[in-house]
Amino acid sequence: MVGVHVFTSITTNYLPKARVLAESIRRQAPDFYIHLVLCDVPPPGFNLAVEPFDTLLTLADLGLDDPAWLFSHTVVELCTAAKGPALQHLLRDGAEKVFYFDPDIVVFGRLDDLVEALDRHCVLLTPHQSVPEEGDEAVRHNEICSLRHGVFNLGFLGVRNDGEGRRLADWWAERLRRYCFDDPVRGLFTDQRWMDLAPCFFPGLGILRDAGFNVATWNLTHRQVAGSLGDGIRVNGEPLGFYHFSGFDSGAQERMLTQFGGENPALWELRGWYLAECDRHGQIELGTRAAEHSCFDNGTLIEPRQRVLYRTRTDLQRAFPDPFATKDPKSSYLHWWRVNAPSDAAAGSFQAPADAPYGLVLREFLDYTAARVRRSPRLGRWSRACLLPALTLARRLSRLLPG
């Protein structure tokens, strides 16, 4: 299994984006091996032979199929937690160099530069920002956001298969198995905050400050994007390496692009092209598909607080080793929850610490409200269908706020 290997980690609703990513890599480096880590069940008709991926890795392949562990993670936490074990798996199988790309990235060129950089460094990371911001608005949106979510954007990672590269992979994978949660109060943001420590632990690590890599809305204040898809996109005068289309599903990408990209025709051409490519690869059919582990086995959506309580209570983990199961009330965590969790009346009004960051307070309030909407006997199915998507969208957008 020598050579250069690339992987991405998704649930099925991100398969269209992963296809766009894989095809972009195929165009630039047809000899790279591309692996799809699917933290979900494949969609009907999925056939690896006609997909742009060489192999399919499942959670079972990575030893991550324990129901209690799966239930303890949201869908986003699950996909990011799988990245560390997947990296270990590829290195153990003999890959010389491994790159991870988020599924919402597109590679436009310069992969040779990344491969050569791994000749000099055991690990490659890209920072969210590589130039200090100047205006207060940009500081709040970009630098402070990096302080909350991580200095490095883990939409990209490169690792060389040597002693230090394997040590980083083992350290990171172990942390993600136990602590890959979106829990800002505890200083955690899935896989990213852990890598803030990596330069302290691994002296062979390299930081890619090249403006052409991992271009995204959070660094456009210092990256001048010009050109066209036909003639080539350039960033600060150099060819574009890869662009990160983060925040499409929540609507944040368009809003941040308007704010920091203005009317730049190259950026809007990229966005329009990407939307069309995702649609061509099944976005309309798959983009809203619920992930397998987002629901109990009877189809009831799992609330974030149900996951948090379960993962923090060892007695519940012992009593309900498969918390997804609902058929037998005696062994059903959902049944236990409905009997023992606070009722709407007992829960009272929403409360939050006075000094809590307002972004965190808003997210907790939205979770609280969504839970009440789901459980209220006064709301019918149509009312829930109208309210819950709006609350979900509001929660996604709330991540742009401090906290």
XYZ file of C-alpha atoms in Angstrom:
403
model
C 0.000 0.000 0.000
C 2.794 2.394 -0.873
C 2.222 5.797 -2.434
C 0.094 8.812 -1.574
C -3.322 8.219 -0.038
C -6.217 10.625 0.527
C -9.330 10.152 2.635
C -12.423 12.037 3.695
C -15.051 11.239 6.344
C -18.787 11.685 5.765
C -22.354 10.654 6.351
C -24.431 9.896 3.263
C -25.861 13.412 2.942
C -22.304 14.615 2.216
C -21.674 12.029 -0.502
C -22.298 14.553 -3.336
C -19.633 16.871 -1.911
C -17.219 13.973 -1.397
C -17.685 12.995 -5.044
C -16.790 16.517 -6.161
C -13.683 16.413 -3.957
C -12.590 12.998 -5.231
C -13.042 13.955 -8.875
C -10.989 17.110 -8.343
C -8.149 15.013 -6.907
C -8.428 12.513 -9.768
C -7.972 15.331 -12.282
C -4.828 16.578 -10.567
C -3.265 13.308 -9.375
C -4.719 10.171 -10.991
C -2.178 7.976 -9.181
C -3.365 8.957 -5.680
C -5.437 6.397 -3.762
C -8.730 7.847 -2.521
C -10.585 6.357 0.459
C -14.123 7.160 1.576
C -14.804 6.806 5.304
C -18.580 6.382 5.477
C -20.002 6.839 8.988
C -23.447 5.842 7.785
C -25.283 3.318 5.627
C -24.732 3.749 1.863
C -27.656 5.118 -0.152
C -29.718 2.736 -2.301
C -27.858 1.777 -5.456
C -24.434 2.791 -4.168
C -21.792 0.995 -6.256
C -18.143 1.584 -5.421
C -17.126 0.410 -8.901
C -18.639 3.533 -10.484
C -17.666 5.967 -7.712
C -14.482 8.112 -7.769
C -13.185 6.324 -4.653
C -10.804 3.376 -4.519
C -11.998 1.925 -1.217
C -14.825 2.257 1.278
C -13.990 2.215 4.991
C -16.804 1.679 7.484
C -16.952 2.361 11.198
C -16.714 -1.393 11.760
C -13.495 -1.469 9.725
C -12.079 1.117 12.144
C -13.302 -0.594 15.313
C -15.798 2.192 16.017
C -19.073 0.253 15.888
C -19.856 0.039 19.621
C -23.454 1.354 20.008
C -22.713 3.133 23.289
C -19.761 4.987 21.759
C -21.720 5.865 18.623
C -24.689 7.180 20.598
C -22.436 9.442 22.661
C -21.535 11.466 19.557
C -23.555 13.763 17.339
C -23.255 13.145 13.612
C -20.594 15.856 13.246
C -18.670 14.583 16.274
C -18.827 11.060 14.870
C -17.426 11.972 11.444
C -14.576 13.940 12.992
C -13.810 11.287 15.619
C -13.391 8.721 12.834
C -10.584 10.736 11.230
C -7.915 9.705 13.733
C -8.554 5.936 13.573
C -8.821 6.149 9.772
C -5.415 7.843 9.645
C -3.958 5.102 11.848
C -5.511 2.447 9.610
C -3.935 3.837 6.433
C -0.519 4.278 8.032
C -0.583 0.732 9.433
C -1.400 -0.572 5.959
C 1.759 1.041 4.619
C 0.685 4.323 3.018
C 3.814 6.466 2.613
C 1.960 9.778 2.838
C -1.627 10.458 3.837
C -3.729 13.564 3.268
C -7.123 14.244 4.798
C -9.498 16.679 3.075
C -12.931 17.722 4.293
C -15.627 16.666 1.819
C -16.515 20.299 1.075
C -13.041 21.055 -0.315
C -12.121 21.138 -4.005
C -8.529 20.690 -5.182
C -7.533 22.905 -8.117
C -3.817 22.109 -8.271
C -0.420 22.164 -6.548
C -0.700 18.708 -4.994
C 2.974 18.220 -5.841
C 3.760 21.092 -3.472
C 1.949 19.282 -0.654
C 3.731 16.005 -1.365
C 7.099 17.772 -1.391
C 6.261 19.559 1.868
C 5.804 16.144 3.498
C 9.369 15.339 2.472
C 10.442 18.135 4.836
C 7.874 17.716 7.623
C 6.230 14.788 9.379
C 2.895 16.615 9.622
C 1.294 19.486 7.698
C -1.361 21.830 9.088
C -3.031 24.953 7.714
C -3.932 27.775 10.137
C -7.286 29.491 9.869
C -5.390 32.775 9.610
C -1.778 33.406 8.672
C -1.845 37.240 8.767
C -3.117 39.373 11.691
C -6.505 40.988 11.154
C -6.836 44.768 11.257
C -10.488 45.727 11.628
C -12.430 44.881 14.780
C -15.145 43.096 12.814
C -12.596 40.778 11.182
C -10.906 40.186 14.549
C -14.214 39.105 16.066
C -15.284 36.920 13.158
C -11.908 35.374 12.392
C -9.274 35.586 15.140
C -11.641 35.179 18.090
C -13.436 32.413 16.225
C -10.080 30.630 15.863
C -9.485 30.980 19.601
C -12.779 29.194 20.211
C -12.643 26.529 17.528
C -8.942 25.912 17.010
C -5.945 27.677 15.500
C -5.639 25.134 12.684
C -8.383 24.171 10.262
C -8.612 20.390 10.323
C -10.344 20.345 6.968
C -6.823 19.513 5.831
C -4.098 17.366 7.350
C -0.990 15.755 5.903
C 1.009 13.014 7.653
C 4.177 11.195 6.635
C 4.544 7.561 7.623
C 7.581 7.840 9.863
C 8.068 7.560 13.617
C 6.922 11.068 14.454
C 4.026 11.005 12.004
C 2.765 7.754 13.522
C 3.153 9.130 17.050
C 0.988 12.109 16.136
C -1.606 9.832 14.537
C -1.722 7.602 17.629
C -1.974 10.555 20.030
C -4.671 12.326 18.001
C -6.708 9.161 17.410
C -6.721 8.325 21.119
C -7.896 11.821 22.029
C -10.653 11.651 19.423
C -11.874 8.272 20.628
C -12.442 9.734 24.092
C -12.866 13.489 23.728
C -14.183 14.410 20.276
C -17.083 16.577 21.418
C -18.435 20.023 20.639
C -18.186 21.150 24.252
C -16.810 24.711 24.440
C -17.309 24.949 28.202
C -14.707 22.179 28.585
C -12.449 23.709 25.944
C -13.334 21.124 23.294
C -14.302 21.568 19.672
C -14.357 18.113 18.074
C -10.948 17.301 16.540
C -9.616 20.821 16.024
C -8.756 22.129 19.472
C -6.509 19.124 20.095
C -4.228 20.121 17.239
C -3.477 23.429 18.976
C -1.120 21.308 21.109
C 0.539 19.502 18.211
C 3.349 22.053 17.556
C 4.350 21.671 21.213
C 4.548 17.882 21.015
C 5.875 17.220 17.506
C 8.833 19.401 16.458
C 8.824 18.040 12.907
C 5.402 19.563 12.248
C 5.099 22.059 9.390
C 2.632 24.953 9.170
C 1.505 25.825 5.630
C 1.140 29.587 5.430
C 0.909 29.633 1.632
C -2.120 31.730 0.688
C -3.166 29.263 -2.010
C -4.025 26.445 0.386
C -7.294 26.147 2.326
C -8.748 29.375 0.984
C -12.083 30.031 2.703
C -14.337 32.840 3.864
C -12.473 33.088 7.186
C -9.207 34.187 5.512
C -10.415 36.249 2.539
C -9.430 39.511 4.225
C -5.800 38.802 3.297
C -6.200 36.607 0.210
C -6.790 38.379 -3.067
C -8.583 35.923 -5.347
C -8.593 36.701 -9.072
C -8.992 35.024 -12.451
C -11.603 32.580 -13.680
C -12.215 28.865 -13.846
C -11.389 28.914 -17.541
C -8.122 30.838 -17.249
C -7.156 29.683 -13.760
C -7.773 31.070 -10.271
C -4.911 32.846 -8.528
C -4.548 33.830 -4.880
C -2.180 36.691 -4.075
C -0.749 36.133 -7.533
C -0.071 32.395 -7.102
C -2.122 29.446 -8.442
C -4.963 28.269 -6.211
C -4.223 24.967 -4.479
C -7.525 24.086 -2.829
C -10.652 25.962 -1.786
C -12.759 25.126 1.261
C -16.501 25.643 0.668
C -17.339 25.421 4.365
C -20.787 26.444 5.604
C -22.871 25.784 2.490
C -25.702 23.840 4.102
C -26.181 26.319 6.957
C -26.111 29.371 4.684
C -23.065 30.757 6.505
C -20.828 30.501 3.427
C -22.961 32.855 1.366
C -23.324 35.350 4.206
C -19.601 35.369 5.021
C -18.702 35.527 1.327
C -20.903 38.592 0.949
C -19.289 40.165 4.004
C -15.627 39.447 3.248
C -15.599 38.693 -0.478
C -17.782 41.546 -1.627
C -18.562 41.398 -5.334
C -15.370 39.572 -6.321
C -16.396 37.800 -9.567
C -13.893 34.961 -9.156
C -15.277 34.026 -5.738
C -18.872 34.081 -6.898
C -17.994 32.080 -10.002
C -16.429 29.458 -7.722
C -19.550 29.353 -5.581
C -21.896 28.992 -8.561
C -19.745 26.268 -10.094
C -19.619 24.363 -6.804
C -23.381 24.468 -6.361
C -23.841 23.064 -9.863
C -21.249 20.333 -9.280
C -22.910 19.242 -6.039
C -26.297 19.114 -7.764
C -24.776 17.048 -10.577
C -23.552 14.528 -8.009
C -26.834 14.063 -6.143
C -27.205 16.972 -3.732
C -30.948 17.285 -4.282
C -31.515 13.572 -3.686
C -29.084 13.038 -0.806
C -28.383 16.440 0.752
C -31.167 16.279 3.348
C -30.937 12.553 4.073
C -30.886 11.792 7.816
C -27.840 9.900 9.050
C -28.293 6.403 10.448
C -27.106 7.382 13.921
C -29.188 10.556 14.175
C -32.249 8.587 15.325
C -33.296 5.781 17.627
C -34.153 2.566 15.799
C -37.847 3.538 15.771
C -37.086 6.746 13.866
C -37.288 9.168 16.810
C -34.710 11.930 16.456
C -32.052 11.856 19.180
C -31.782 15.100 21.140
C -28.311 16.473 21.972
C -29.085 16.427 25.700
C -29.997 12.732 25.480
C -26.518 12.021 24.134
C -24.791 14.212 26.728
C -26.614 12.610 29.651
C -25.866 9.116 28.383
C -22.159 9.674 27.873
C -21.745 11.262 31.314
C -23.651 8.528 33.226
C -21.858 5.184 33.492
C -24.936 3.680 35.160
C -26.984 4.425 32.034
C -24.265 2.964 29.832
C -24.356 -0.265 31.853
C -28.149 -0.401 31.887
C -28.542 0.354 28.174
C -25.556 -1.020 26.233
C -27.432 -0.368 22.970
C -29.102 2.997 23.570
C -30.518 3.085 20.021
C -32.777 0.070 20.729
C -36.427 0.792 21.552
C -38.410 -2.450 21.117
C -38.139 -3.706 24.708
C -39.118 -0.977 27.201
C -37.056 -2.659 29.929
C -33.846 -2.252 27.918
C -34.747 0.970 26.092
C -32.890 4.160 26.946
C -35.568 6.163 25.114
C -38.262 4.618 27.314
C -36.190 5.370 30.421
C -35.745 8.955 29.216
C -39.455 9.496 28.689
C -40.192 8.268 32.204
C -37.291 9.825 34.097
C -36.233 12.936 32.199
C -37.631 16.253 33.508
C -41.044 17.091 32.110
C -41.659 20.443 30.487
C -43.358 21.651 33.649
C -40.604 20.371 35.937
C -37.926 21.820 33.740
C -39.324 25.305 34.250
C -37.969 28.276 32.339
C -34.646 28.322 30.540
C -31.699 29.375 32.700
C -28.069 30.095 31.883
C -25.090 31.463 33.842
C -24.855 35.249 33.704
C -21.268 35.160 32.461
C -21.772 32.480 29.783
C -20.798 33.452 26.192
C -23.912 34.540 24.349
C -23.277 32.187 21.440
C -23.298 29.238 23.838
C -26.397 30.524 25.637
C -28.233 30.916 22.337
C -27.375 27.360 21.254
C -28.506 25.920 24.583
C -31.716 27.949 24.404
C -32.388 26.697 20.874
C -31.781 23.098 22.020
C -34.130 23.682 24.958
C -36.800 25.147 22.675
C -36.463 22.348 20.109
C -36.866 19.742 22.846
C -40.039 21.432 24.077
C -41.413 21.620 20.532
C -40.812 17.891 20.025
C -42.436 16.910 23.318
C -45.314 19.372 23.517
C -48.717 17.632 23.313
C -50.245 20.889 22.061
C -48.327 20.893 18.768
C -49.306 18.734 15.833
C -47.052 17.151 13.229
C -47.444 20.098 10.821
C -46.431 22.623 13.499
C -43.354 20.605 14.405
C -42.432 20.256 10.725
C -42.472 24.055 10.381
C -40.715 24.945 13.628
C -37.946 22.355 13.933
C -36.110 23.111 10.643
C -36.079 26.812 11.526
C -34.638 26.062 14.964
C -32.017 23.770 13.430
C -30.951 26.474 10.973
C -30.817 29.068 13.748
C -28.570 26.780 15.804
C -26.173 26.323 12.890
C -25.968 30.066 12.347
C -25.424 30.626 16.079
C -21.946 29.066 15.699
C -20.879 32.324 14.086
C -21.386 34.107 17.408
C -18.786 34.292 20.185
C -18.962 31.287 22.483
